[in-house]
Short mmCIF file of C-alpha atoms in Angstrom, two decimals:
data_model
loop_
_atom_site.label_atom_id
_atom_site.label_comp_id
_atom_site.label_asym_id
_atom_site.label_seq_id
_atom_site.Cartn_x
_atom_site.Cartn_y
_atom_site.Cartn_z
CA MET F 18 0.45 0.32 0.61
CA ALA F 19 1.52 3.79 -0.40
CA PHE F 20 1.83 5.44 1.68
CA GLY F 21 -1.68 8.14 2.45
CA ASP F 22 -3.38 4.77 0.93
CA PRO F 23 -7.43 6.15 2.22
CA ALA F 24 -7.89 1.45 2.95
CA GLU F 25 -4.24 1.62 5.10
CA ASP F 26 -5.42 4.86 6.89
CA CYS F 27 -9.30 3.45 7.79
CA MET F 28 -8.65 0.18 8.62
CA GLN F 29 -5.31 1.87 10.98
CA GLN F 30 -8.85 3.31 12.78
CA ALA F 31 -10.27 -0.37 12.93
CA LEU F 32 -7.41 -1.33 15.14
CA LEU F 33 -7.09 1.61 16.92
CA ALA F 34 -10.25 1.32 17.90
CA ALA F 35 -9.55 -2.76 19.34
CA LYS F 36 -7.50 -0.61 20.78
CA MET F 37 -9.55 0.82 23.46
CA ASN F 38 -11.02 -2.64 24.92
CA LEU F 39 -8.30 -4.55 24.62
CA HIS F 40 -9.16 -6.01 28.35
CA LEU F 41 -12.20 -5.78 28.10
CA THR F 42 -13.61 -8.82 25.43
CA SER F 43 -12.66 -12.22 26.19
CA PRO F 44 -13.30 -14.35 25.67
CA ASN F 45 -13.87 -12.58 21.79
CA PRO F 46 -11.51 -10.95 20.58
CA CYS F 47 -10.60 -7.48 21.09
CA VAL F 48 -12.47 -6.63 17.53
CA GLY F 49 -12.17 -2.62 15.68
CA ALA F 50 -14.84 -1.27 12.69
CA VAL F 51 -15.20 1.89 10.86
CA VAL F 52 -17.61 2.76 8.71
CA THR F 53 -16.48 5.18 5.76
CA ASP F 54 -18.68 6.82 3.95
CA MET F 55 -17.11 6.36 -0.85
CA ASN F 56 -14.91 9.73 0.36
CA SER F 57 -13.30 7.47 2.80
CA ARG F 58 -15.03 10.02 5.85
CA THR F 59 -15.13 7.42 8.90
CA LEU F 60 -19.67 7.92 9.50
CA GLY F 61 -18.64 5.61 12.12
CA TRP F 62 -17.01 3.23 14.66
CA GLY F 63 -16.98 0.50 17.01
CA ALA F 64 -15.84 -1.38 18.72
CA THR F 65 -16.43 -5.65 20.56
CA ARG F 66 -18.35 -4.69 23.22
CA PRO F 67 -17.73 -7.07 26.75
CA ALA F 68 -19.39 -10.60 26.03
CA GLY F 69 -22.50 -10.55 25.46
CA GLY F 70 -22.56 -7.12 24.37
CA PRO F 71 -22.28 -5.40 20.57
CA HIS F 72 -19.73 -7.14 18.21
CA ALA F 73 -18.16 -4.22 17.00
CA GLU F 74 -19.80 -3.90 13.69
CA ILE F 75 -22.88 -3.02 15.67
CA GLY F 76 -20.92 -1.09 17.26
CA ALA F 77 -20.22 1.16 13.78
CA LEU F 78 -22.77 1.00 12.78
CA VAL F 79 -25.16 2.17 15.28
CA ASN F 80 -22.68 5.14 15.59
CA ALA F 81 -22.74 6.17 12.27
CA GLU F 82 -27.05 6.34 12.29
CA GLN F 83 -26.99 8.00 15.65
CA ALA F 84 -25.11 10.63 13.48
CA GLY F 85 -27.32 10.87 11.02
CA HIS F 86 -25.37 9.69 8.72
CA VAL F 87 -27.16 7.13 5.84
CA THR F 88 -24.92 3.83 6.00
CA GLN F 89 -25.90 2.70 2.05
CA GLY F 90 -23.50 2.11 -0.34
CA ALA F 91 -21.06 2.60 2.39
CA THR F 92 -18.53 0.39 3.47
CA LEU F 93 -16.88 -0.85 6.35
CA TYR F 94 -13.47 -1.57 7.38
CA VAL F 95 -13.45 -4.84 10.70
CA THR F 96 -10.21 -6.36 11.88
CA LEU F 97 -11.63 -9.52 11.85
CA GLU F 98 -15.03 -11.83 9.66
CA PRO F 99 -18.04 -10.22 10.62
CA CYS F 100 -19.66 -14.17 12.50
CA ALA F 101 -22.87 -15.36 10.92
CA HIS F 102 -23.80 -17.07 13.69
CA HIS F 103 -26.75 -16.92 16.79
CA GLY F 104 -24.44 -16.77 19.31
CA ARG F 105 -24.40 -14.23 22.93
CA THR F 106 -26.00 -11.45 20.07
CA GLY F 107 -27.61 -11.88 16.47
CA PRO F 108 -25.12 -12.42 13.00
CA CYS F 109 -23.55 -9.78 12.65
CA THR F 110 -23.56 -9.91 9.53
CA GLU F 111 -27.78 -9.36 8.53
CA ALA F 112 -27.01 -6.03 9.66
CA ILE F 113 -24.10 -5.79 8.07
CA ILE F 114 -26.64 -6.34 4.71
CA SER F 115 -29.51 -4.56 6.40
CA ALA F 116 -27.52 -1.49 6.73
CA GLY F 117 -26.61 -1.22 2.68
CA ILE F 118 -23.16 -2.02 3.23
CA THR F 119 -21.32 -2.77 -0.12
CA ARG F 120 -17.93 -2.87 0.28
CA VAL F 121 -16.18 -5.35 3.72
CA VAL F 122 -12.81 -4.77 4.35
CA ALA F 123 -11.24 -7.23 6.68
CA ALA F 124 -7.98 -7.77 8.12
CA LEU F 125 -8.42 -11.62 8.95
CA ALA F 126 -10.68 -14.70 8.64
CA ASP F 127 -11.88 -15.60 11.96
CA PRO F 128 -10.65 -19.74 12.73
CA ASN F 129 -14.07 -19.78 14.95
CA PRO F 130 -15.45 -22.63 13.94
CA LEU F 131 -18.69 -21.18 14.00
CA VAL F 132 -17.38 -18.55 11.90
CA ALA F 133 -14.74 -19.95 10.32
CA GLY F 134 -15.53 -18.55 6.07
CA LYS F 135 -18.90 -18.32 6.81
CA GLY F 136 -19.83 -15.01 7.36
CA PHE F 137 -17.21 -13.12 3.75
CA ALA F 138 -20.16 -16.51 1.88
CA ARG F 139 -22.58 -14.94 3.73
CA LEU F 140 -21.76 -11.23 2.20
CA ARG F 141 -20.91 -11.85 -0.24
CA ALA F 142 -24.49 -14.82 -0.94
CA ALA F 143 -26.31 -11.17 -0.29
CA GLY F 144 -23.93 -9.18 -3.45
CA ILE F 145 -20.70 -7.27 -0.76
CA GLU F 146 -17.66 -7.14 -2.14
CA VAL F 147 -15.16 -9.12 0.74
CA SER F 148 -11.32 -8.55 1.05
CA VAL F 149 -9.59 -9.65 2.98
CA GLY F 150 -5.75 -9.00 3.82
CA GLU F 151 -5.65 -5.31 4.97
CA GLY F 152 -3.91 -4.58 7.71
CA ALA F 153 -2.91 -8.55 8.42
CA PHE F 154 0.05 -8.09 11.03
CA GLU F 155 -0.83 -6.37 13.15
CA ALA F 156 -4.91 -7.63 13.27
CA ARG F 157 -2.87 -10.36 14.22
CA GLU F 158 -0.38 -8.89 16.73
CA GLN F 159 -3.92 -7.40 18.98
CA MET F 160 -5.99 -11.50 18.61
CA LEU F 161 -3.26 -13.80 18.84
CA GLY F 162 -4.40 -14.90 22.84
CA PHE F 163 -7.59 -15.93 20.73
CA LEU F 164 -6.50 -16.87 17.46
CA SER F 165 -3.58 -19.41 18.98
CA ARG F 166 -6.76 -20.62 21.51
CA MET F 167 -8.72 -21.13 18.60
CA THR F 168 -6.27 -22.54 15.84
CA ARG F 169 -4.19 -24.55 18.91
CA LYS F 170 -6.21 -25.11 22.13
CA ARG F 171 -4.71 -23.28 23.98
CA PRO F 172 -3.92 -19.73 25.48
CA TRP F 173 -0.67 -16.95 23.78
CA VAL F 174 1.43 -17.57 26.44
CA ARG F 175 4.02 -15.01 28.28
CA LEU F 176 6.07 -15.72 30.75
CA LYS F 177 6.91 -12.33 32.43
CA VAL F 178 11.30 -11.98 34.84
CA ALA F 179 12.22 -10.09 36.62
CA ALA F 180 15.91 -9.98 36.93
CA SER F 181 19.54 -8.72 37.73
CA LEU F 182 22.16 -7.58 34.52
CA ASP F 183 23.68 -11.30 35.09
CA GLY F 184 20.93 -12.98 34.85
CA TYR F 185 19.29 -13.29 38.53
CA THR F 186 15.87 -13.47 39.31
CA ALA F 187 16.18 -13.61 42.70
CA LEU F 188 19.71 -14.51 45.83
CA ALA F 189 20.01 -17.56 46.96
CA ASP F 190 17.66 -17.08 49.69
CA GLY F 191 14.12 -17.07 47.57
CA SER F 192 14.23 -12.77 48.36
CA SER F 193 13.40 -10.57 44.93
CA GLN F 194 11.79 -7.77 46.39
CA TRP F 195 11.93 -5.04 44.87
CA ILE F 196 14.97 -6.07 42.09
CA THR F 197 13.19 -4.43 39.77
CA SER F 198 11.94 -0.56 39.67
CA ALA F 199 8.31 0.41 40.48
CA GLU F 200 8.13 1.81 36.92
CA ALA F 201 8.92 -1.38 35.40
CA ARG F 202 6.60 -2.67 38.49
CA ALA F 203 3.59 -0.42 37.53
CA ASP F 204 4.52 -1.99 33.80
CA GLY F 205 4.27 -4.85 34.19
CA HIS F 206 0.33 -4.80 36.38
CA ALA F 207 -0.02 -2.75 32.98
CA TRP F 208 0.67 -6.79 31.73
CA ARG F 209 -1.17 -8.48 33.66
CA ALA F 210 -4.11 -5.81 33.16
CA ARG F 211 -3.91 -7.34 28.73
CA ALA F 212 -4.39 -10.50 29.94
CA CYS F 213 -7.78 -13.07 30.20
CA ALA F 214 -5.65 -14.85 33.27
CA VAL F 215 -2.62 -14.98 35.64
CA LEU F 216 -1.02 -18.54 36.30
CA THR F 217 2.05 -19.05 39.41
CA GLY F 218 2.76 -22.08 41.23
CA ILE F 219 2.24 -23.05 44.60
CA GLY F 220 6.28 -22.43 44.79
CA THR F 221 5.53 -17.98 44.53
CA VAL F 222 1.88 -18.70 46.95
CA LEU F 223 3.73 -20.32 50.20
CA SER F 224 7.28 -18.47 49.73
CA ASP F 225 5.56 -14.52 48.40
CA ASP F 226 2.04 -15.27 49.12
CA PRO F 227 0.25 -12.64 45.77
CA SER F 228 -2.19 -10.93 45.51
CA LEU F 229 -1.60 -11.51 41.78
CA ASN F 230 -4.41 -9.11 41.26
CA VAL F 231 -3.90 -5.73 39.18
CA ARG F 232 -3.00 -2.77 41.37
CA GLU F 233 -0.83 -0.47 39.79
CA PHE F 234 -2.38 0.67 36.10
CA ASP F 235 -6.29 0.80 35.22
CA THR F 236 -8.70 -2.28 34.87
CA PRO F 237 -12.56 -2.46 34.16
CA ARG F 238 -11.61 -5.61 35.52
CA GLN F 239 -9.45 -8.17 37.12
CA PRO F 240 -7.92 -11.22 35.02
CA PHE F 241 -8.24 -14.47 36.79
CA ARG F 242 -5.71 -16.05 38.68
CA VAL F 243 -4.72 -19.21 38.78
CA VAL F 244 -2.13 -21.99 40.89
CA ILE F 245 -0.39 -25.63 39.17
CA ASP F 246 -1.04 -26.65 43.05
CA SER F 247 -0.26 -30.59 42.17
CA GLN F 248 -1.16 -32.01 45.74
CA LEU F 249 -3.50 -29.16 46.92
CA GLN F 250 -0.99 -27.26 49.70
CA THR F 251 -1.96 -23.85 48.88
CA PRO F 252 -3.06 -22.33 52.60
CA VAL F 253 -6.69 -21.14 52.53
CA SER F 254 -5.30 -18.03 54.49
CA ALA F 255 -3.64 -17.50 51.63
CA LYS F 256 -3.95 -13.57 50.09
CA LEU F 257 -5.30 -15.47 47.23
CA LEU F 258 -8.52 -17.17 48.96
CA SER F 259 -8.11 -14.13 52.58
CA GLN F 260 -8.99 -11.66 50.50
CA PRO F 261 -10.88 -12.06 46.84
CA ALA F 262 -12.93 -8.56 46.46
CA GLU F 263 -9.16 -7.84 45.12
CA GLY F 264 -7.99 -9.96 42.42
CA GLY F 265 -10.52 -12.12 39.79
CA PRO F 266 -11.58 -16.48 40.62
CA VAL F 267 -8.80 -18.31 41.64
CA TRP F 268 -8.70 -21.24 39.48
CA ILE F 269 -6.36 -24.20 40.96
CA TYR F 270 -5.61 -27.43 39.53
CA GLY F 271 -4.10 -30.67 41.07
CA ALA F 272 -2.75 -33.92 40.00
CA ASP F 273 -5.28 -36.75 40.00
CA GLY F 274 -5.05 -38.33 43.96
CA ALA F 275 -4.65 -34.73 45.43
CA PRO F 276 -5.48 -35.28 48.63
CA GLN F 277 -9.65 -35.00 49.38
CA ASP F 278 -10.44 -33.34 52.40
CA ARG F 279 -7.05 -30.99 50.64
CA ARG F 280 -9.93 -29.63 48.06
CA ALA F 281 -12.67 -29.08 49.90
CA ALA F 282 -11.46 -26.78 51.99
CA LEU F 283 -9.80 -24.33 49.07
CA GLU F 284 -13.70 -24.99 47.65
CA SER F 285 -15.01 -23.98 50.83
CA ALA F 286 -12.44 -20.71 50.62
CA GLY F 287 -14.02 -19.74 47.63
CA ALA F 288 -11.71 -21.64 44.43
CA THR F 289 -12.31 -23.67 42.00
CA VAL F 290 -10.10 -27.03 41.92
CA THR F 291 -9.02 -29.01 39.14
CA LEU F 292 -7.69 -31.89 39.23
CA LEU F 293 -5.74 -33.64 36.24
CA ALA F 294 -3.94 -35.36 35.02
CA ALA F 295 -0.52 -35.96 35.97
CA ASP F 296 2.61 -35.65 34.29
CA THR F 297 3.94 -39.19 32.95
CA VAL F 298 7.65 -37.90 32.76
CA ARG F 299 7.99 -35.68 36.58
CA PRO F 300 5.90 -38.37 38.59
CA GLY F 301 3.13 -36.19 40.97
CA LYS F 302 3.27 -33.16 38.46
CA LEU F 303 0.67 -31.90 37.32
CA ASP F 304 0.13 -31.73 32.79
CA LEU F 305 0.97 -28.90 32.10
CA ASN F 306 -0.36 -29.93 28.25
CA ALA F 307 -3.47 -30.34 29.82
CA VAL F 308 -3.88 -27.31 32.10
CA MET F 309 -2.74 -25.89 29.31
CA ARG F 310 -6.46 -27.64 26.90
CA ASP F 311 -8.42 -26.71 29.77
CA LEU F 312 -7.78 -23.31 30.65
CA ALA F 313 -8.79 -23.22 26.66
CA SER F 314 -11.78 -24.69 27.64
CA ARG F 315 -12.64 -21.91 29.37
CA GLY F 316 -12.02 -19.44 27.33
CA ILE F 317 -8.67 -17.75 28.70
CA ASN F 318 -7.10 -16.79 25.35
CA ASP F 319 -3.79 -14.45 26.65
CA LEU F 320 -2.43 -16.04 29.65
CA HIS F 321 -0.12 -14.93 31.73
CA VAL F 322 2.69 -16.10 34.26
CA GLU F 323 4.79 -14.99 37.18
CA ALA F 324 6.29 -17.94 37.94
CA GLY F 325 8.75 -19.14 40.67
CA THR F 326 12.68 -20.63 38.46
CA LYS F 327 10.61 -24.20 38.85
CA LEU F 328 7.62 -23.14 37.47
CA ASN F 329 9.19 -21.17 34.41
CA GLY F 330 11.56 -24.18 33.89
CA SER F 331 8.89 -26.37 33.43
CA LEU F 332 6.11 -24.37 31.12
CA LEU F 333 9.95 -23.67 28.52
CA ALA F 334 10.70 -27.42 28.64
CA ALA F 335 7.32 -27.81 27.47
CA GLY F 336 8.06 -25.65 25.17
CA LEU F 337 4.53 -23.91 26.24
CA VAL F 338 5.83 -20.07 27.12
CA ASP F 339 5.48 -18.38 23.18
CA GLU F 340 6.98 -15.75 24.66
CA LEU F 341 8.92 -13.66 27.62
CA ILE F 342 8.74 -10.06 28.90
CA VAL F 343 11.86 -9.64 30.23
CA TYR F 344 12.79 -6.36 33.00
CA THR F 345 15.82 -6.06 33.48
CA ALA F 346 18.03 -4.68 35.92
CA PRO F 347 21.02 -2.81 36.34
CA LYS F 348 21.99 -4.76 39.51
CA LEU F 349 24.72 -7.70 39.18
CA LEU F 350 23.42 -10.27 41.54
CA GLY F 351 26.25 -12.36 41.27
CA ALA F 352 24.69 -15.85 42.44
CA GLY F 353 20.91 -16.67 43.53
CA MET F 354 18.12 -18.73 40.40
CA GLY F 355 17.68 -17.90 37.35
CA ILE F 356 14.93 -18.01 34.85
CA GLY F 357 14.38 -21.33 34.61
CA SER F 358 15.45 -24.91 35.27
CA LEU F 359 16.79 -26.48 32.19
CA PRO F 360 18.39 -29.19 31.29
CA PRO F 361 21.32 -27.66 29.86
CA PRO F 362 21.10 -27.95 25.38
CA PRO F 363 24.03 -30.24 24.46
CA SER F 364 25.14 -28.12 22.21
CA LEU F 365 24.98 -23.98 21.59
CA ALA F 366 23.47 -25.15 18.56
CA ALA F 367 21.24 -26.68 20.37
CA ALA F 368 20.66 -23.64 22.49
CA GLN F 369 16.48 -22.45 22.04
CA GLN F 370 16.66 -20.28 20.09
CA LEU F 371 14.87 -16.31 20.26
CA THR F 372 13.19 -13.21 18.53
CA LEU F 373 13.51 -9.96 20.35
CA GLN F 374 10.09 -8.14 19.68
CA SER F 375 10.74 -3.89 21.13
CA ALA F 376 13.39 -3.56 24.05
CA GLN F 377 12.19 -0.16 26.52
CA PRO F 378 13.68 1.92 28.84
CA ILE F 379 10.93 1.63 32.24
CA GLY F 380 12.06 3.73 34.83
CA SER F 381 16.14 2.48 35.64
CA ASP F 382 15.39 -0.54 34.16
CA LEU F 383 15.55 -2.35 30.59
CA ARG F 384 11.57 -4.23 28.79
CA SER F 385 12.65 -6.68 26.58
CA ILE F 386 10.33 -8.37 24.79
CA TRP F 387 11.60 -12.13 22.99
CA ARG F 388 9.68 -14.20 21.70
CA ILE F 389 9.81 -17.99 21.09
CA THR F 390 6.24 -19.23 18.99
CA ASP F 391 6.29 -17.42 15.49
CA PRO F 392 2.72 -16.34 15.02
CA GLN F 393 2.86 -17.86 11.68
CA SER F 394 2.91 -21.22 12.85
CA PHE F 395 -0.26 -21.55 12.89
CA PHE F 396 -1.79 -18.61 11.69
CA PRO F 397 -0.30 -17.77 8.58
CA ILE F 398 -1.17 -14.76 6.51
#
């Protein structure tokens, strides 16, 4: 596309609209839409509302109507294929057709089996011109969690760590508060807010008693809080359970055979306890792949991990981490706990490879984002 191309500009408006509701829409994807006239003048815009609320296309059409604009002959720019089925809301395709839209420009096709081309087919059957691909890269980045859940049946997993310049996340005795600055911690809460759920392990619960809620970022909703706790050792007095109003619901995953009295106590304290198969390779430990599948079945798109070196290492070794958010402090600790307990590779050539996505100073620290999974591998564009 040439610089200043009207189609590119209109899709950028739709992407911006989607970004406004980034924290609100799960388990639905964050979608944006813009209605324009033949001169690419914006008539209305919309973003998908929380589950059960209007989709982006409906919001854009209503916004145009309320502004007194005529949508007959207009173009709709939308970041994801419009739905053609009855769910919590009616099919967007019918509203688009009724509004007299003659052209739809979509960034991505929807991999949801309930949609998966049916939306485009319905629009084309009604004589509406459909084109796909404008803004695809940006739209995919916004919806990585949803696309991962639909295609891989597991969330997009971000692992957040705070480490010294020489790679230690805590002293040998476990002390880690605080390696990084207040600004970095606040930025970490913004990433928590973006996620559908925040996950940690029982080791972190016992040593740090975290709340796992969003405190330093203004958010309209708190993410679910998830604990990997094979033997259900979480104390009922843990902040996660004793201060329920301060965060989202608590889900605890234990292994089959965990003590039933512990399960009953945790459920009485307000947790949802799920027992899954134990790992065949790690006796007494959970099958982390099964955890990810279960989280996906509950509508978790984006999973934010803040755990200790053992769980971090297990997730990395299982190939379940897609992205690392690393806050590097200008400190040298000399020794301590690393990012994750991993077996050493047989050679440098066999080491895990990561791709740098971005690097940005945050306070006195450096935030770098490293990608392990290439989205092209599960959702090519």
